[in-house]
PDB file of C-alpha atoms in Angstrom:
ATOM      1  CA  UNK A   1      15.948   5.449 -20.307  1.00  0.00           C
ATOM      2  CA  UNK A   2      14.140   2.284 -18.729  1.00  0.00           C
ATOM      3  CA  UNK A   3      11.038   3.299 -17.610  1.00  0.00           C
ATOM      4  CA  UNK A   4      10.091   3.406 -13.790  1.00  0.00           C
ATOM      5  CA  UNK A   5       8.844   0.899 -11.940  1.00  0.00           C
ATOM      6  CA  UNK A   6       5.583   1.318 -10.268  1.00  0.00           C
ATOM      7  CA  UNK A   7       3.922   0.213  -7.276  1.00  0.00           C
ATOM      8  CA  UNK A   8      -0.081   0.885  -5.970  1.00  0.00           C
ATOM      9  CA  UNK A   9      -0.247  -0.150  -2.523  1.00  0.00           C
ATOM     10  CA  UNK A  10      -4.539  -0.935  -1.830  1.00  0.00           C
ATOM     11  CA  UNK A  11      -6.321  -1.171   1.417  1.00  0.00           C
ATOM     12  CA  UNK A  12     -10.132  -1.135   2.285  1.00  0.00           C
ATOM     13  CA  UNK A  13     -10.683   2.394   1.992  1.00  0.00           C
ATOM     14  CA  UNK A  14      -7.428   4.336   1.734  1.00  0.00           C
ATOM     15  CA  UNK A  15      -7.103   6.558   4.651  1.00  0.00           C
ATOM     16  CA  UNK A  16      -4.679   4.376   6.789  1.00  0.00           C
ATOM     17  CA  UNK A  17      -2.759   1.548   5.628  1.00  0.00           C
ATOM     18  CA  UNK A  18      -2.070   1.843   1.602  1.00  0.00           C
ATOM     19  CA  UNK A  19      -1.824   5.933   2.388  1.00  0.00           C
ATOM     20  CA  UNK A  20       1.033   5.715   4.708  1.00  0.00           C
ATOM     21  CA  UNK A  21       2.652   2.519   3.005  1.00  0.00           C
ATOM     22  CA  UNK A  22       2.491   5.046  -0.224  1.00  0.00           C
ATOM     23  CA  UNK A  23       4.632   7.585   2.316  1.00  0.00           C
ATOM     24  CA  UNK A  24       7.042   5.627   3.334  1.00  0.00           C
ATOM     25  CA  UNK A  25       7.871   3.847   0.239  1.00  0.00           C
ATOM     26  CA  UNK A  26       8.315   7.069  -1.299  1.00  0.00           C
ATOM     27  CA  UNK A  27      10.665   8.192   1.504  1.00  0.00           C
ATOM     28  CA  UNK A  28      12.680   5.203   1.464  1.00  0.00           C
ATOM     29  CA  UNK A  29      12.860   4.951  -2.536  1.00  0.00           C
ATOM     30  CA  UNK A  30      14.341   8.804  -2.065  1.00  0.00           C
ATOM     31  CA  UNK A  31      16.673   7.451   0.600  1.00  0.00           C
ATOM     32  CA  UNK A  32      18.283   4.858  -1.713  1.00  0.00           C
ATOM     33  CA  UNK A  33      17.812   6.654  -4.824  1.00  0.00           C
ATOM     34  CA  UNK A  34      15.055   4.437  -6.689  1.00  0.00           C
ATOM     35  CA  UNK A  35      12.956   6.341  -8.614  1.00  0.00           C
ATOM     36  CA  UNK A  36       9.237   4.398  -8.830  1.00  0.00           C
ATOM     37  CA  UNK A  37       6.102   5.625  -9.389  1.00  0.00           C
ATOM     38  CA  UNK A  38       3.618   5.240  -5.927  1.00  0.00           C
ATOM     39  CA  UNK A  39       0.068   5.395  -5.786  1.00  0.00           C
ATOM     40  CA  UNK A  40      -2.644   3.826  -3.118  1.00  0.00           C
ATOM     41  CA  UNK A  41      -5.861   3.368  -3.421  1.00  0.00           C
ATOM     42  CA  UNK A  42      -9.141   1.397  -1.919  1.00  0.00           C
ATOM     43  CA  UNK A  43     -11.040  -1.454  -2.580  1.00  0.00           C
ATOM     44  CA  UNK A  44     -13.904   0.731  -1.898  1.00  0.00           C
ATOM     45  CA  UNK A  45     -14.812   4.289  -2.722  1.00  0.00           C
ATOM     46  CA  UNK A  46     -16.600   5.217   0.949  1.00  0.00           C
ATOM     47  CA  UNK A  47     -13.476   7.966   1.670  1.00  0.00           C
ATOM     48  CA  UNK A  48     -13.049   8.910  -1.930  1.00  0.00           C
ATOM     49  CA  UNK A  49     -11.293  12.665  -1.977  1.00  0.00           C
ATOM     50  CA  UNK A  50     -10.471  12.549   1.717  1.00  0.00           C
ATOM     51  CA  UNK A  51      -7.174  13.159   3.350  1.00  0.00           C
ATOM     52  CA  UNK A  52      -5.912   9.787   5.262  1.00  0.00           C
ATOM     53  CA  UNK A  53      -6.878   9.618   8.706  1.00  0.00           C
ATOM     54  CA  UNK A  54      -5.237  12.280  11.275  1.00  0.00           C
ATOM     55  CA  UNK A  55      -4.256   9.236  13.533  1.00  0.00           C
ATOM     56  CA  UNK A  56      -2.195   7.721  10.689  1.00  0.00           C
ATOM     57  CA  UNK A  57      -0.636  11.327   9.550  1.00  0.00           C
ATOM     58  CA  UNK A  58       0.459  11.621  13.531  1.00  0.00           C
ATOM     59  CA  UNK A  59       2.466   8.763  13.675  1.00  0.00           C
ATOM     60  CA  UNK A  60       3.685   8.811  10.457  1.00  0.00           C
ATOM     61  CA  UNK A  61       5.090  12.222  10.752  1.00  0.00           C
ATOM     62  CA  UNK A  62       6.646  11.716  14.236  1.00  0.00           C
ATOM     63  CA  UNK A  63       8.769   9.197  11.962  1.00  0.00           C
ATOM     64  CA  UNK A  64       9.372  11.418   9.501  1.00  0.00           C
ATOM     65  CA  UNK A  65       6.813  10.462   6.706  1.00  0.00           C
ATOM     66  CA  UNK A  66       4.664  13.055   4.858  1.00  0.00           C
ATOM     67  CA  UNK A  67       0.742  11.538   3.888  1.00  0.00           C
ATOM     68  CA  UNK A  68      -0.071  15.214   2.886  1.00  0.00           C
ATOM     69  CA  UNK A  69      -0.885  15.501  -0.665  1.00  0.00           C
ATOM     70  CA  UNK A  70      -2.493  11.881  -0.569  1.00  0.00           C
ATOM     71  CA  UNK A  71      -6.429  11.745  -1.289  1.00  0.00           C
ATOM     72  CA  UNK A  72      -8.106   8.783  -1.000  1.00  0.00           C
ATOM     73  CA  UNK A  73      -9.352   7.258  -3.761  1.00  0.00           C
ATOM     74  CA  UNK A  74     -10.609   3.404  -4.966  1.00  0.00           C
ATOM     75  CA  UNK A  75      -8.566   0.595  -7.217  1.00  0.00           C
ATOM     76  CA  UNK A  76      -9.939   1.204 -10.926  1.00  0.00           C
ATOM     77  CA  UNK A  77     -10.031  -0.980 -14.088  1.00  0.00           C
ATOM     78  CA  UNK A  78      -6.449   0.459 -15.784  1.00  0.00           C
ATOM     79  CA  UNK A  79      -4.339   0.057 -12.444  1.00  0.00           C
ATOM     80  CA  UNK A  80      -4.092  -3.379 -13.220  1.00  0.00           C
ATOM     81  CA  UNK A  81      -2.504  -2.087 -16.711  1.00  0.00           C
ATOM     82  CA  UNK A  82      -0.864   0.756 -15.323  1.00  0.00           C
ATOM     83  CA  UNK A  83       1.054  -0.323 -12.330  1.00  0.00           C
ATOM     84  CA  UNK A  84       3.678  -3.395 -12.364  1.00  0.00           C
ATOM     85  CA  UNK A  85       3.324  -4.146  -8.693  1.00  0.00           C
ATOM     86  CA  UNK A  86      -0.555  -4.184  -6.802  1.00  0.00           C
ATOM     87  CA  UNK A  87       0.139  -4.591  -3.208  1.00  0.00           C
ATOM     88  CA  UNK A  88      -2.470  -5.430  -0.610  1.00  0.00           C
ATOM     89  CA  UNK A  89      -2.111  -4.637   3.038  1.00  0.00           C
ATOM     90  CA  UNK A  90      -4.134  -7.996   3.791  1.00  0.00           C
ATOM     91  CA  UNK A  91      -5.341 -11.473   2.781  1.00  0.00           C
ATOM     92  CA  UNK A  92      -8.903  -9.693   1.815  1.00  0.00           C
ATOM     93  CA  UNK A  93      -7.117  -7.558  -0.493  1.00  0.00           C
ATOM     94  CA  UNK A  94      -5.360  -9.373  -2.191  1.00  0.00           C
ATOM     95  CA  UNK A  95      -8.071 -11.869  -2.924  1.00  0.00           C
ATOM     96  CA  UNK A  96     -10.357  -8.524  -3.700  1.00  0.00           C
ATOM     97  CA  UNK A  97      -7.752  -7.785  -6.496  1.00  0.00           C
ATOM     98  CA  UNK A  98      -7.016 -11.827  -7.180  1.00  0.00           C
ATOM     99  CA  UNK A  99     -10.750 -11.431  -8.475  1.00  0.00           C
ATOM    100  CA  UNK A 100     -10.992  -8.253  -9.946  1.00  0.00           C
ATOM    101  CA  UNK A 101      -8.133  -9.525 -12.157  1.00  0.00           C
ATOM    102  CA  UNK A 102     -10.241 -12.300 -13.272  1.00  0.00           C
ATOM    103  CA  UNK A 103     -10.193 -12.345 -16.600  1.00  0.00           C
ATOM    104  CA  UNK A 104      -7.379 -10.672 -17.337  1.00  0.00           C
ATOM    105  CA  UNK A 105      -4.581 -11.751 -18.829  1.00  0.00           C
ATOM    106  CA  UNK A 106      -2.181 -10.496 -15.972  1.00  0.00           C
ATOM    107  CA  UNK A 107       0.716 -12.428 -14.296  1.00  0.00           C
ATOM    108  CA  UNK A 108       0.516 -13.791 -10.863  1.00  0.00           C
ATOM    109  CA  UNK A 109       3.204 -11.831  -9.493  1.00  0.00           C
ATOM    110  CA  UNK A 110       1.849  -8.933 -10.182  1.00  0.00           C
ATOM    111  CA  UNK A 111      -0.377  -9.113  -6.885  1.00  0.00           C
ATOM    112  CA  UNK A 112       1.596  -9.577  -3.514  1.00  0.00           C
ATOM    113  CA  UNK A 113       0.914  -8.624  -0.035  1.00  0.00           C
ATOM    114  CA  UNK A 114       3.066  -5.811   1.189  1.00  0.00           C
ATOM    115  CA  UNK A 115       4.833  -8.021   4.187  1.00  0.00           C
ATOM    116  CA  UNK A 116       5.583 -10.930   1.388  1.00  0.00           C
ATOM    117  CA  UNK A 117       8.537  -8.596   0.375  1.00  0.00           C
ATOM    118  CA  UNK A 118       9.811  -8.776   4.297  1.00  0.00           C
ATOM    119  CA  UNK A 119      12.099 -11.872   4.928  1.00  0.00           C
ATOM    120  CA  UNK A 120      10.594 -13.874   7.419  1.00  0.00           C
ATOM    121  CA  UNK A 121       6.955 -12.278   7.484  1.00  0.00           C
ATOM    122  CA  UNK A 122       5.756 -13.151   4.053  1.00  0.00           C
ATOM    123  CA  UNK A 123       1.863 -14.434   4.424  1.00  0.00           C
ATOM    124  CA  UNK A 124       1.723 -11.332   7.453  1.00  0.00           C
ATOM    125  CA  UNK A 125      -1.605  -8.954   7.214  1.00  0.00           C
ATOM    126  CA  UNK A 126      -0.923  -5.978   8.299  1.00  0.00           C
ATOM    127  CA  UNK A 127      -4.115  -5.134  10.845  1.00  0.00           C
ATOM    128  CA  UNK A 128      -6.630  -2.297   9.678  1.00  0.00           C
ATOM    129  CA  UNK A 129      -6.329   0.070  12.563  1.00  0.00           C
ATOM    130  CA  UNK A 130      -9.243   1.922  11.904  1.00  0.00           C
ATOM    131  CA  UNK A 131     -11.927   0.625  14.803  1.00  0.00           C
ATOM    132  CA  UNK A 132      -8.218   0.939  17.118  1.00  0.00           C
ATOM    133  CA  UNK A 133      -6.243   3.107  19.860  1.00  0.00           C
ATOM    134  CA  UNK A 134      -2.856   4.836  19.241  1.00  0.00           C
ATOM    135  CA  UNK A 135      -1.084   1.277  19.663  1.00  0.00           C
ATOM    136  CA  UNK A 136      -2.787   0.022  16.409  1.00  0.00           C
ATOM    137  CA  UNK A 137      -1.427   2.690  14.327  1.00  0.00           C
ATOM    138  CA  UNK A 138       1.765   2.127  15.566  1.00  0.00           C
ATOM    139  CA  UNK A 139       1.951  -1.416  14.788  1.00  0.00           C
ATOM    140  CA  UNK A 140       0.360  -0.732  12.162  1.00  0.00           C
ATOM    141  CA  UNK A 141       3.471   1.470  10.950  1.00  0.00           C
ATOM    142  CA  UNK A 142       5.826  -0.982  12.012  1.00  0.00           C
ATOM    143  CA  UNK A 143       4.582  -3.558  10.041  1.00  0.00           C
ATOM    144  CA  UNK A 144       4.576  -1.332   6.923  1.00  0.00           C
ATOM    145  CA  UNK A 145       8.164  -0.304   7.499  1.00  0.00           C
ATOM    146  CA  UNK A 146       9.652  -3.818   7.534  1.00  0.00           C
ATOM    147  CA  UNK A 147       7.532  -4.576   4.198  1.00  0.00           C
ATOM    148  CA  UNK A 148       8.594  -1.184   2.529  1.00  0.00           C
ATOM    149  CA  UNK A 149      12.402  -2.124   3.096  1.00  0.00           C
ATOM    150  CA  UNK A 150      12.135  -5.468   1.792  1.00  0.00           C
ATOM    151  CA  UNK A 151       9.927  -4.210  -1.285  1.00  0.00           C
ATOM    152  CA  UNK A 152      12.662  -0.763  -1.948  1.00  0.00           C
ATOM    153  CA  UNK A 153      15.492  -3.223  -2.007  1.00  0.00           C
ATOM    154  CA  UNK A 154      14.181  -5.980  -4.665  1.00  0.00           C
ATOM    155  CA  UNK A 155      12.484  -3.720  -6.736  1.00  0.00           C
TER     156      UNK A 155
END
């Protein structure tokens, strides 16, 4: 049996973005029948052990997506081992993990931004909507849906 395929999607502090990317990858992997192995996790450890943020959970569940069961935590040493795909929601994460791979004898591919798997969006950020209204978190969820269908159907 080949093994699984797995994925950590990383943020700042994992209570928004990587959280509900991590929810609906998992929902669209079920979808299509991919079994992969999803974490998230932070660049920083200021929300370590919290749930994601209640703004994120609303939006994602009025889409269908479940964040419960998700507790933040930050990016340690052995993801880089452990997971075949580290996926930033921004430019600052990815060069956060471009450096913390220093050192490391790790292929490039292995660190992407999430909307370089979305035709036509590759180089895209997706915006922290932390500091933001309702709106944000919507875009915010758009953004991450377009990424997770281009990521589920080339991994």
């Amino acid at each position: 049996m080949p093994r699984q395929t797995s994925i950590l999607f990383v943020c700042t502090g994992n209570i928004c973005r990587s959280p509900t990317a991590e929810a609906v990858a998992k929902a669209m992997a079920e979808r299509t029948g991919k079994e992969l192995v999803l974490d998230s996790a932070g660049t920083g450890d200021w929300h370590v052990g919290e749930r994601p943020d209640p703004r994120a959970v609303k939006v994602a569940e009025a889409r269908g997506y479940d964040l419960s069961g998700i507790t933040a935590r930050a990016v340690t040493d052995d993801d880089f081992i452990r997971f075949d795909h580290l996926i930033a929601m921004d430019e600052g994460h990815r060069r956060w993990l471009a450096e913390a791979r220093s050192g490391r004898q790790l292929p490039e591919t292995k660190i992407s931004l999430l909307m370089d798997w979305s035709v036509g969006l590759a180089r895209t950020s997706i915006p922290d909507p932390y500091y933001g209204e309702a709106a944000d978190f919507e875009r915010m969820l758009d953004l991450i849906e377009k990424g997770c269908q281009g990521l589920i159907s080339r991994v």
